[in-house]
Short mmCIF file of C-alpha atoms in Angstrom, two decimals:
data_model
loop_
_atom_site.label_atom_id
_atom_site.label_comp_id
_atom_site.label_asym_id
_atom_site.label_seq_id
_atom_site.Cartn_x
_atom_site.Cartn_y
_atom_site.Cartn_z
CA MET A 1 4.14 -22.58 -29.02
CA ALA A 2 4.37 -21.70 -25.36
CA SER A 3 2.80 -19.13 -23.07
CA VAL A 4 4.70 -15.90 -22.39
CA ILE A 5 5.09 -13.71 -19.32
CA THR A 6 4.63 -10.03 -20.10
CA LYS A 7 4.20 -6.71 -18.37
CA ALA A 8 0.66 -5.36 -18.31
CA VAL A 9 -1.36 -2.56 -16.71
CA ARG A 10 -4.31 -3.90 -14.74
CA ILE A 11 -6.89 -2.58 -12.32
CA HIS A 12 -8.03 -4.61 -9.32
CA ALA A 13 -10.68 -2.03 -8.35
CA ASN A 14 -12.30 0.98 -10.00
CA GLY A 15 -11.13 4.47 -9.17
CA GLY A 16 -8.40 6.99 -9.91
CA VAL A 17 -5.02 6.52 -11.54
CA GLU A 18 -3.73 5.02 -8.29
CA GLN A 19 -5.64 1.87 -9.27
CA LEU A 20 -3.38 1.30 -12.30
CA SER A 21 -1.01 -1.56 -11.51
CA TYR A 22 2.01 -2.39 -13.68
CA GLU A 23 2.59 -6.11 -13.18
CA ASP A 24 3.47 -9.44 -14.74
CA VAL A 25 0.76 -11.50 -16.44
CA GLU A 26 0.83 -14.76 -18.35
CA VAL A 27 -0.46 -14.85 -21.91
CA GLY A 28 -1.28 -18.32 -23.20
CA ASP A 29 -1.25 -19.93 -26.62
CA PRO A 30 -3.90 -18.78 -29.13
CA GLY A 31 -6.97 -20.97 -29.40
CA ALA A 32 -9.05 -21.57 -32.48
CA GLY A 33 -9.76 -18.30 -34.28
CA GLN A 34 -7.26 -16.36 -32.16
CA VAL A 35 -3.86 -14.76 -32.71
CA ARG A 36 -1.22 -13.75 -30.20
CA ILE A 37 0.22 -10.33 -30.89
CA ARG A 38 3.42 -8.77 -29.59
CA ASN A 39 2.26 -5.20 -29.10
CA THR A 40 4.68 -2.49 -30.22
CA ALA A 41 2.44 0.58 -29.77
CA ILE A 42 -0.75 0.99 -27.74
CA GLY A 43 -3.48 3.58 -28.23
CA LEU A 44 -4.74 5.72 -25.34
CA ASN A 45 -8.46 6.45 -25.48
CA PHE A 46 -11.10 7.99 -23.22
CA ILE A 47 -12.94 4.68 -23.10
CA ASP A 48 -9.97 3.32 -21.12
CA VAL A 49 -10.66 5.98 -18.47
CA TYR A 50 -14.35 5.06 -18.40
CA PHE A 51 -13.51 1.44 -17.58
CA ARG A 52 -10.89 2.46 -15.01
CA THR A 53 -13.30 4.72 -13.14
CA GLY A 54 -16.26 2.35 -13.42
CA LEU A 55 -18.41 4.62 -15.60
CA TYR A 56 -18.47 1.58 -17.88
CA PRO A 57 -18.64 -1.63 -15.83
CA ALA A 58 -15.70 -4.02 -16.21
CA PRO A 59 -16.55 -7.55 -17.33
CA SER A 60 -14.53 -8.82 -14.35
CA LEU A 61 -11.66 -7.78 -12.11
CA PRO A 62 -8.70 -7.73 -12.22
CA LEU A 63 -8.85 -6.24 -15.71
CA THR A 64 -6.07 -5.43 -18.18
CA LEU A 65 -7.18 -2.17 -19.79
CA GLY A 66 -7.01 -1.10 -23.41
CA PHE A 67 -8.69 -1.84 -26.74
CA GLU A 68 -6.27 -0.52 -29.36
CA ALA A 69 -2.75 -1.48 -30.40
CA ALA A 70 -0.46 -2.34 -33.25
CA GLY A 71 2.16 -5.04 -33.29
CA VAL A 72 3.41 -8.24 -34.85
CA VAL A 73 1.65 -11.59 -34.98
CA ASP A 74 3.55 -13.92 -32.66
CA ALA A 75 1.40 -17.05 -32.98
CA VAL A 76 -1.82 -18.09 -34.73
CA GLY A 77 -4.53 -20.50 -33.69
CA GLU A 78 -6.44 -23.05 -35.69
CA GLY A 79 -8.58 -21.74 -38.52
CA VAL A 80 -6.78 -18.40 -38.93
CA SER A 81 -5.81 -17.72 -42.54
CA HIS A 82 -5.87 -13.98 -43.28
CA VAL A 83 -2.84 -13.20 -41.08
CA LYS A 84 0.30 -15.19 -40.30
CA VAL A 85 3.25 -15.10 -37.91
CA GLY A 86 5.37 -12.04 -38.62
CA ASP A 87 2.59 -9.89 -40.09
CA ARG A 88 2.27 -6.31 -38.90
CA VAL A 89 -1.28 -5.89 -37.63
CA ALA A 90 -3.57 -3.63 -35.64
CA TYR A 91 -6.82 -3.90 -33.71
CA CYS A 92 -9.11 -1.43 -31.97
CA GLN A 93 -12.04 -3.34 -30.52
CA GLY A 94 -12.87 -6.62 -28.90
CA PRO A 95 -11.72 -7.96 -25.54
CA HIS A 96 -9.79 -5.73 -23.15
CA GLY A 97 -6.07 -6.26 -22.75
CA ALA A 98 -4.13 -3.95 -25.07
CA TYR A 99 -2.16 -2.40 -22.17
CA ALA A 100 0.37 -5.23 -22.32
CA GLY A 101 3.42 -6.48 -24.16
CA TYR A 102 1.50 -9.46 -25.57
CA LYS A 103 -2.21 -10.09 -26.14
CA LEU A 104 -4.48 -12.86 -27.35
CA HIS A 105 -7.07 -11.43 -29.72
CA PRO A 106 -9.84 -12.70 -32.01
CA ALA A 107 -8.37 -12.92 -35.50
CA SER A 108 -11.65 -11.61 -36.94
CA GLN A 109 -10.92 -8.24 -35.32
CA VAL A 110 -7.34 -7.93 -36.59
CA ILE A 111 -6.25 -6.37 -39.86
CA LYS A 112 -2.89 -6.22 -41.60
CA LEU A 113 -1.22 -2.82 -41.80
CA PRO A 114 -0.12 -1.29 -45.09
CA LYS A 115 3.56 -0.42 -45.38
CA PHE A 116 2.88 3.33 -45.40
CA VAL A 117 1.35 3.28 -41.89
CA THR A 118 3.78 2.91 -38.96
CA ASP A 119 2.95 0.97 -35.82
CA GLU A 120 2.73 4.17 -33.77
CA GLN A 121 0.49 5.81 -36.37
CA ALA A 122 -1.80 2.78 -36.34
CA ALA A 123 -2.02 2.75 -32.54
CA ALA A 124 -2.79 6.46 -32.62
CA SER A 125 -5.45 6.23 -35.29
CA MET A 126 -7.22 2.90 -35.65
CA LEU A 127 -9.96 3.55 -33.08
CA LYS A 128 -10.03 7.29 -33.73
CA GLY A 129 -9.86 7.05 -37.51
CA LEU A 130 -12.45 4.31 -37.76
CA THR A 131 -14.66 6.33 -35.43
CA VAL A 132 -14.55 9.24 -37.88
CA GLN A 133 -15.16 6.81 -40.73
CA TYR A 134 -18.39 5.49 -39.25
CA LEU A 135 -19.50 8.94 -38.08
CA PHE A 136 -18.99 10.60 -41.47
CA ARG A 137 -19.60 7.73 -43.88
CA GLN A 138 -22.14 5.51 -42.08
CA THR A 139 -24.04 7.12 -39.17
CA TYR A 140 -24.67 10.26 -41.23
CA ARG A 141 -23.17 10.09 -44.70
CA LEU A 142 -21.83 13.55 -45.44
CA GLN A 143 -22.29 14.54 -49.06
CA GLY A 144 -20.21 17.73 -49.16
CA GLY A 145 -21.35 21.29 -48.73
CA GLU A 146 -22.78 20.78 -45.23
CA THR A 147 -21.80 22.86 -42.22
CA ILE A 148 -21.45 20.61 -39.18
CA LEU A 149 -20.60 21.02 -35.50
CA PHE A 150 -17.92 18.73 -34.07
CA HIS A 151 -17.09 18.91 -30.37
CA ALA A 152 -13.52 18.47 -29.07
CA ALA A 153 -12.07 19.28 -32.47
CA ALA A 154 -8.45 19.36 -31.25
CA GLY A 155 -8.54 15.87 -29.72
CA GLY A 156 -7.34 12.67 -31.34
CA VAL A 157 -10.67 11.97 -33.06
CA GLY A 158 -11.25 15.66 -33.74
CA LEU A 159 -8.05 16.28 -35.68
CA ILE A 160 -8.79 13.37 -38.00
CA ALA A 161 -12.36 14.65 -38.35
CA CYS A 162 -11.12 18.13 -39.29
CA GLN A 163 -9.00 16.68 -42.10
CA TRP A 164 -11.67 14.29 -43.33
CA ALA A 165 -14.33 17.00 -43.37
CA LYS A 166 -12.09 19.30 -45.38
CA ALA A 167 -11.41 16.50 -47.86
CA LEU A 168 -15.18 16.04 -48.26
CA LYS A 169 -15.65 19.80 -48.75
CA VAL A 170 -17.63 20.00 -45.52
CA LYS A 171 -17.40 23.08 -43.29
CA LEU A 172 -16.54 21.80 -39.82
CA ILE A 173 -17.16 24.10 -36.87
CA GLY A 174 -15.07 22.71 -34.03
CA THR A 175 -15.42 23.40 -30.32
CA VAL A 176 -12.16 23.76 -28.41
CA SER A 177 -11.14 24.88 -24.93
CA SER A 178 -8.27 27.28 -25.70
CA ALA A 179 -6.85 29.56 -28.35
CA GLU A 180 -3.96 27.14 -28.82
CA LYS A 181 -6.35 24.26 -29.55
CA ALA A 182 -8.33 26.50 -31.91
CA ALA A 183 -5.18 27.15 -33.94
CA ILE A 184 -4.39 23.43 -34.07
CA ALA A 185 -7.91 22.54 -35.23
CA LYS A 186 -7.87 25.20 -37.95
CA ALA A 187 -4.44 24.07 -39.10
CA HIS A 188 -5.94 20.61 -39.60
CA GLY A 189 -8.87 21.81 -41.66
CA ALA A 190 -11.57 23.14 -39.34
CA TRP A 191 -13.56 25.88 -41.06
CA GLU A 192 -14.20 27.77 -37.82
CA THR A 193 -13.74 27.14 -34.10
CA ILE A 194 -15.67 28.02 -30.96
CA ASN A 195 -13.98 28.36 -27.57
CA SER A 196 -16.39 26.53 -25.28
CA LYS A 197 -14.84 28.22 -22.24
CA THR A 198 -15.52 31.78 -23.36
CA GLU A 199 -18.23 31.64 -26.05
CA ASN A 200 -21.85 30.53 -26.24
CA ILE A 201 -21.70 27.55 -28.58
CA ALA A 202 -25.26 27.67 -29.91
CA GLU A 203 -25.19 31.43 -30.45
CA ARG A 204 -21.91 31.19 -32.38
CA VAL A 205 -23.23 28.32 -34.50
CA SER A 206 -26.31 30.35 -35.35
CA ALA A 207 -24.17 33.36 -36.28
CA LEU A 208 -21.75 31.31 -38.39
CA THR A 209 -24.58 29.62 -40.28
CA LYS A 210 -26.70 32.77 -40.60
CA GLY A 211 -29.40 31.16 -38.49
CA ALA A 212 -29.58 27.92 -40.46
CA LYS A 213 -27.75 25.82 -37.80
CA CYS A 214 -26.32 22.39 -38.64
CA PRO A 215 -27.91 19.26 -40.12
CA VAL A 216 -25.78 17.10 -37.83
CA VAL A 217 -23.86 17.61 -34.58
CA TYR A 218 -21.19 15.17 -33.38
CA ASP A 219 -20.83 15.18 -29.59
CA SER A 220 -18.22 13.20 -27.67
CA VAL A 221 -18.22 15.49 -24.63
CA GLY A 222 -21.60 14.53 -23.17
CA LYS A 223 -23.13 16.27 -20.19
CA ASP A 224 -21.45 19.67 -20.60
CA THR A 225 -22.41 20.11 -24.26
CA TRP A 226 -25.78 18.30 -24.41
CA MET A 227 -27.99 21.39 -24.49
CA ALA A 228 -25.63 23.28 -26.80
CA SER A 229 -25.78 20.37 -29.22
CA LEU A 230 -29.57 20.34 -29.22
CA ASP A 231 -29.63 24.10 -29.79
CA SER A 232 -27.14 23.93 -32.66
CA VAL A 233 -28.95 21.44 -34.89
CA GLN A 234 -31.58 22.22 -37.50
CA GLN A 235 -35.18 21.11 -37.24
CA ARG A 236 -35.33 17.38 -37.97
CA GLY A 237 -31.53 17.33 -37.71
CA LEU A 238 -29.42 14.62 -36.09
CA VAL A 239 -27.48 14.75 -32.82
CA VAL A 240 -24.82 12.02 -32.72
CA SER A 241 -23.79 11.45 -29.10
CA TYR A 242 -20.79 9.11 -29.13
CA GLY A 243 -18.84 9.91 -25.95
CA ASN A 244 -18.97 11.10 -22.35
CA ALA A 245 -15.75 13.05 -21.75
CA SER A 246 -17.49 15.39 -19.28
CA GLY A 247 -19.84 12.73 -17.90
CA PRO A 248 -22.84 10.86 -19.29
CA VAL A 249 -26.04 12.47 -20.51
CA ASP A 250 -28.77 11.07 -18.24
CA GLY A 251 -32.24 11.88 -16.96
CA VAL A 252 -33.33 13.10 -20.39
CA ASN A 253 -37.00 13.58 -21.14
CA ILE A 254 -37.21 12.64 -24.81
CA GLY A 255 -39.92 15.24 -25.26
CA ILE A 256 -37.10 17.76 -25.54
CA LEU A 257 -36.42 16.37 -29.02
CA ALA A 258 -39.89 17.48 -30.08
CA ALA A 259 -39.56 20.85 -28.38
CA LYS A 260 -36.26 21.55 -30.13
CA GLY A 261 -37.60 20.78 -33.60
CA SER A 262 -38.44 17.07 -34.09
CA LEU A 263 -34.79 16.15 -33.68
CA PHE A 264 -33.22 12.77 -34.21
CA LEU A 265 -30.76 11.37 -31.64
CA THR A 266 -28.44 8.38 -31.89
CA ARG A 267 -25.85 6.86 -29.55
CA PRO A 268 -23.67 4.77 -31.89
CA THR A 269 -20.58 2.63 -31.25
CA LEU A 270 -17.82 1.46 -33.53
CA GLY A 271 -18.49 -2.19 -32.73
CA THR A 272 -21.96 -2.20 -34.25
CA HIS A 273 -20.67 -0.57 -37.45
CA VAL A 274 -17.73 -2.97 -38.01
CA ASN A 275 -19.11 -6.18 -36.51
CA THR A 276 -17.56 -8.49 -39.12
CA LEU A 277 -14.04 -8.80 -40.52
CA GLU A 278 -15.36 -7.70 -43.91
CA LYS A 279 -16.91 -4.52 -42.49
CA LEU A 280 -13.81 -3.80 -40.40
CA GLN A 281 -11.56 -4.23 -43.43
CA ALA A 282 -13.79 -2.01 -45.58
CA ALA A 283 -13.77 0.79 -43.00
CA ALA A 284 -10.00 0.47 -42.55
CA ASP A 285 -9.49 0.51 -46.33
CA ASP A 286 -11.48 3.76 -46.47
CA LEU A 287 -9.29 5.30 -43.75
CA PHE A 288 -6.03 4.08 -45.26
CA ALA A 289 -7.05 5.35 -48.71
CA MET A 290 -7.43 8.83 -47.21
CA VAL A 291 -3.99 8.47 -45.64
CA LYS A 292 -2.34 7.22 -48.82
CA SER A 293 -3.83 10.12 -50.78
CA LYS A 294 -2.37 12.47 -48.12
CA LYS A 295 -5.79 13.92 -47.40
CA ILE A 296 -5.36 12.73 -43.82
CA LYS A 297 -2.08 12.78 -41.94
CA LEU A 298 -1.85 10.40 -38.98
CA GLU A 299 0.01 12.15 -36.17
CA VAL A 300 1.30 11.00 -32.80
CA ALA A 301 1.17 14.00 -30.49
CA SER A 302 2.87 12.36 -27.50
CA THR A 303 4.20 9.03 -26.25
CA TYR A 304 4.58 7.56 -22.76
CA PRO A 305 6.19 4.36 -21.54
CA LEU A 306 3.44 1.90 -20.61
CA ALA A 307 4.77 1.95 -17.04
CA GLU A 308 3.84 5.66 -16.86
CA VAL A 309 0.25 5.19 -18.02
CA GLY A 310 -1.06 6.97 -14.91
CA ARG A 311 0.55 10.19 -16.06
CA ALA A 312 -0.98 9.75 -19.52
CA HIS A 313 -4.45 9.18 -18.04
CA THR A 314 -4.10 12.29 -15.89
CA GLN A 315 -3.19 14.42 -18.90
CA LEU A 316 -6.08 13.01 -20.92
CA GLU A 317 -8.67 13.54 -18.18
CA SER A 318 -7.55 17.13 -17.59
CA ARG A 319 -8.00 17.83 -21.33
CA ALA A 320 -4.37 18.91 -21.45
CA THR A 321 -3.73 16.76 -24.53
CA THR A 322 -4.12 17.57 -28.18
CA GLY A 323 -4.12 14.89 -30.83
CA ALA A 324 -3.32 11.25 -30.13
CA THR A 325 -1.24 9.71 -27.36
CA VAL A 326 0.56 6.37 -27.71
CA LEU A 327 1.84 4.08 -24.95
CA LEU A 328 5.04 2.13 -25.62
CA PRO A 329 5.41 -1.31 -23.98
#
């Protein structure tokens, strides 16, 4: 084995897309418990923007961005047995560095891909699909028959959620920001949609549920939808805040949970739900079973060359995207 020189997108300081630098980096041999992967498709996610801007602090700078990719195992380190050189694999958590042609990664966070999932589909869906898996099957295990509120229903996570909810016989009310996005969400299985730009979310939820509201609300938007989420959940219901697309929710007096009806609030992450290879594999098996049964279709809405990642970030931040975006090294 020998180290490789590859192109990567790094930041040397936090800030706007002008901080994204496309440059050469050296990727060494895998150590014990590691694999080296030749990335073929890279997932674009809002968490990448959070680390670029500094909303989430970088472990150190310069930093190669990205958590999610699919590719081929190029080399394996000592003690790795569940994957081998030549295997098609994917990952969606762990150390930064997916925005590159090659990456060293802990083998315990890598799974083999089934033949019916393409590399681009995997890069578009591993983080997003496993997010829906833990939201719907672990954080709050939907039983069927519920009516739920899911923000950003036409995004990459949202479109998988729409399909999964429909498969579970759950009525998903999805918030969107345009009529076009409403049509896309409904085509993917949303029961109803609410245009957050023109409608009062909580009032529409109350009307759609005949005043009953929802037992659980899934909120990846953050600051802009915080109060609407609290006002859309039933007494003793659960608000699942798992993202900050509009900015973080801060300065909250937890007494508001009592005032709104003894509500429960959680701020979960994927990493704490799939913190072992066994749990990661089980969650992925659940996702892939839904794909194989054709209850969920993994779609790639758009692709960009890795060198044009700034343009992709701009589109994502402006909420101009629908579905999943993939970067090609």
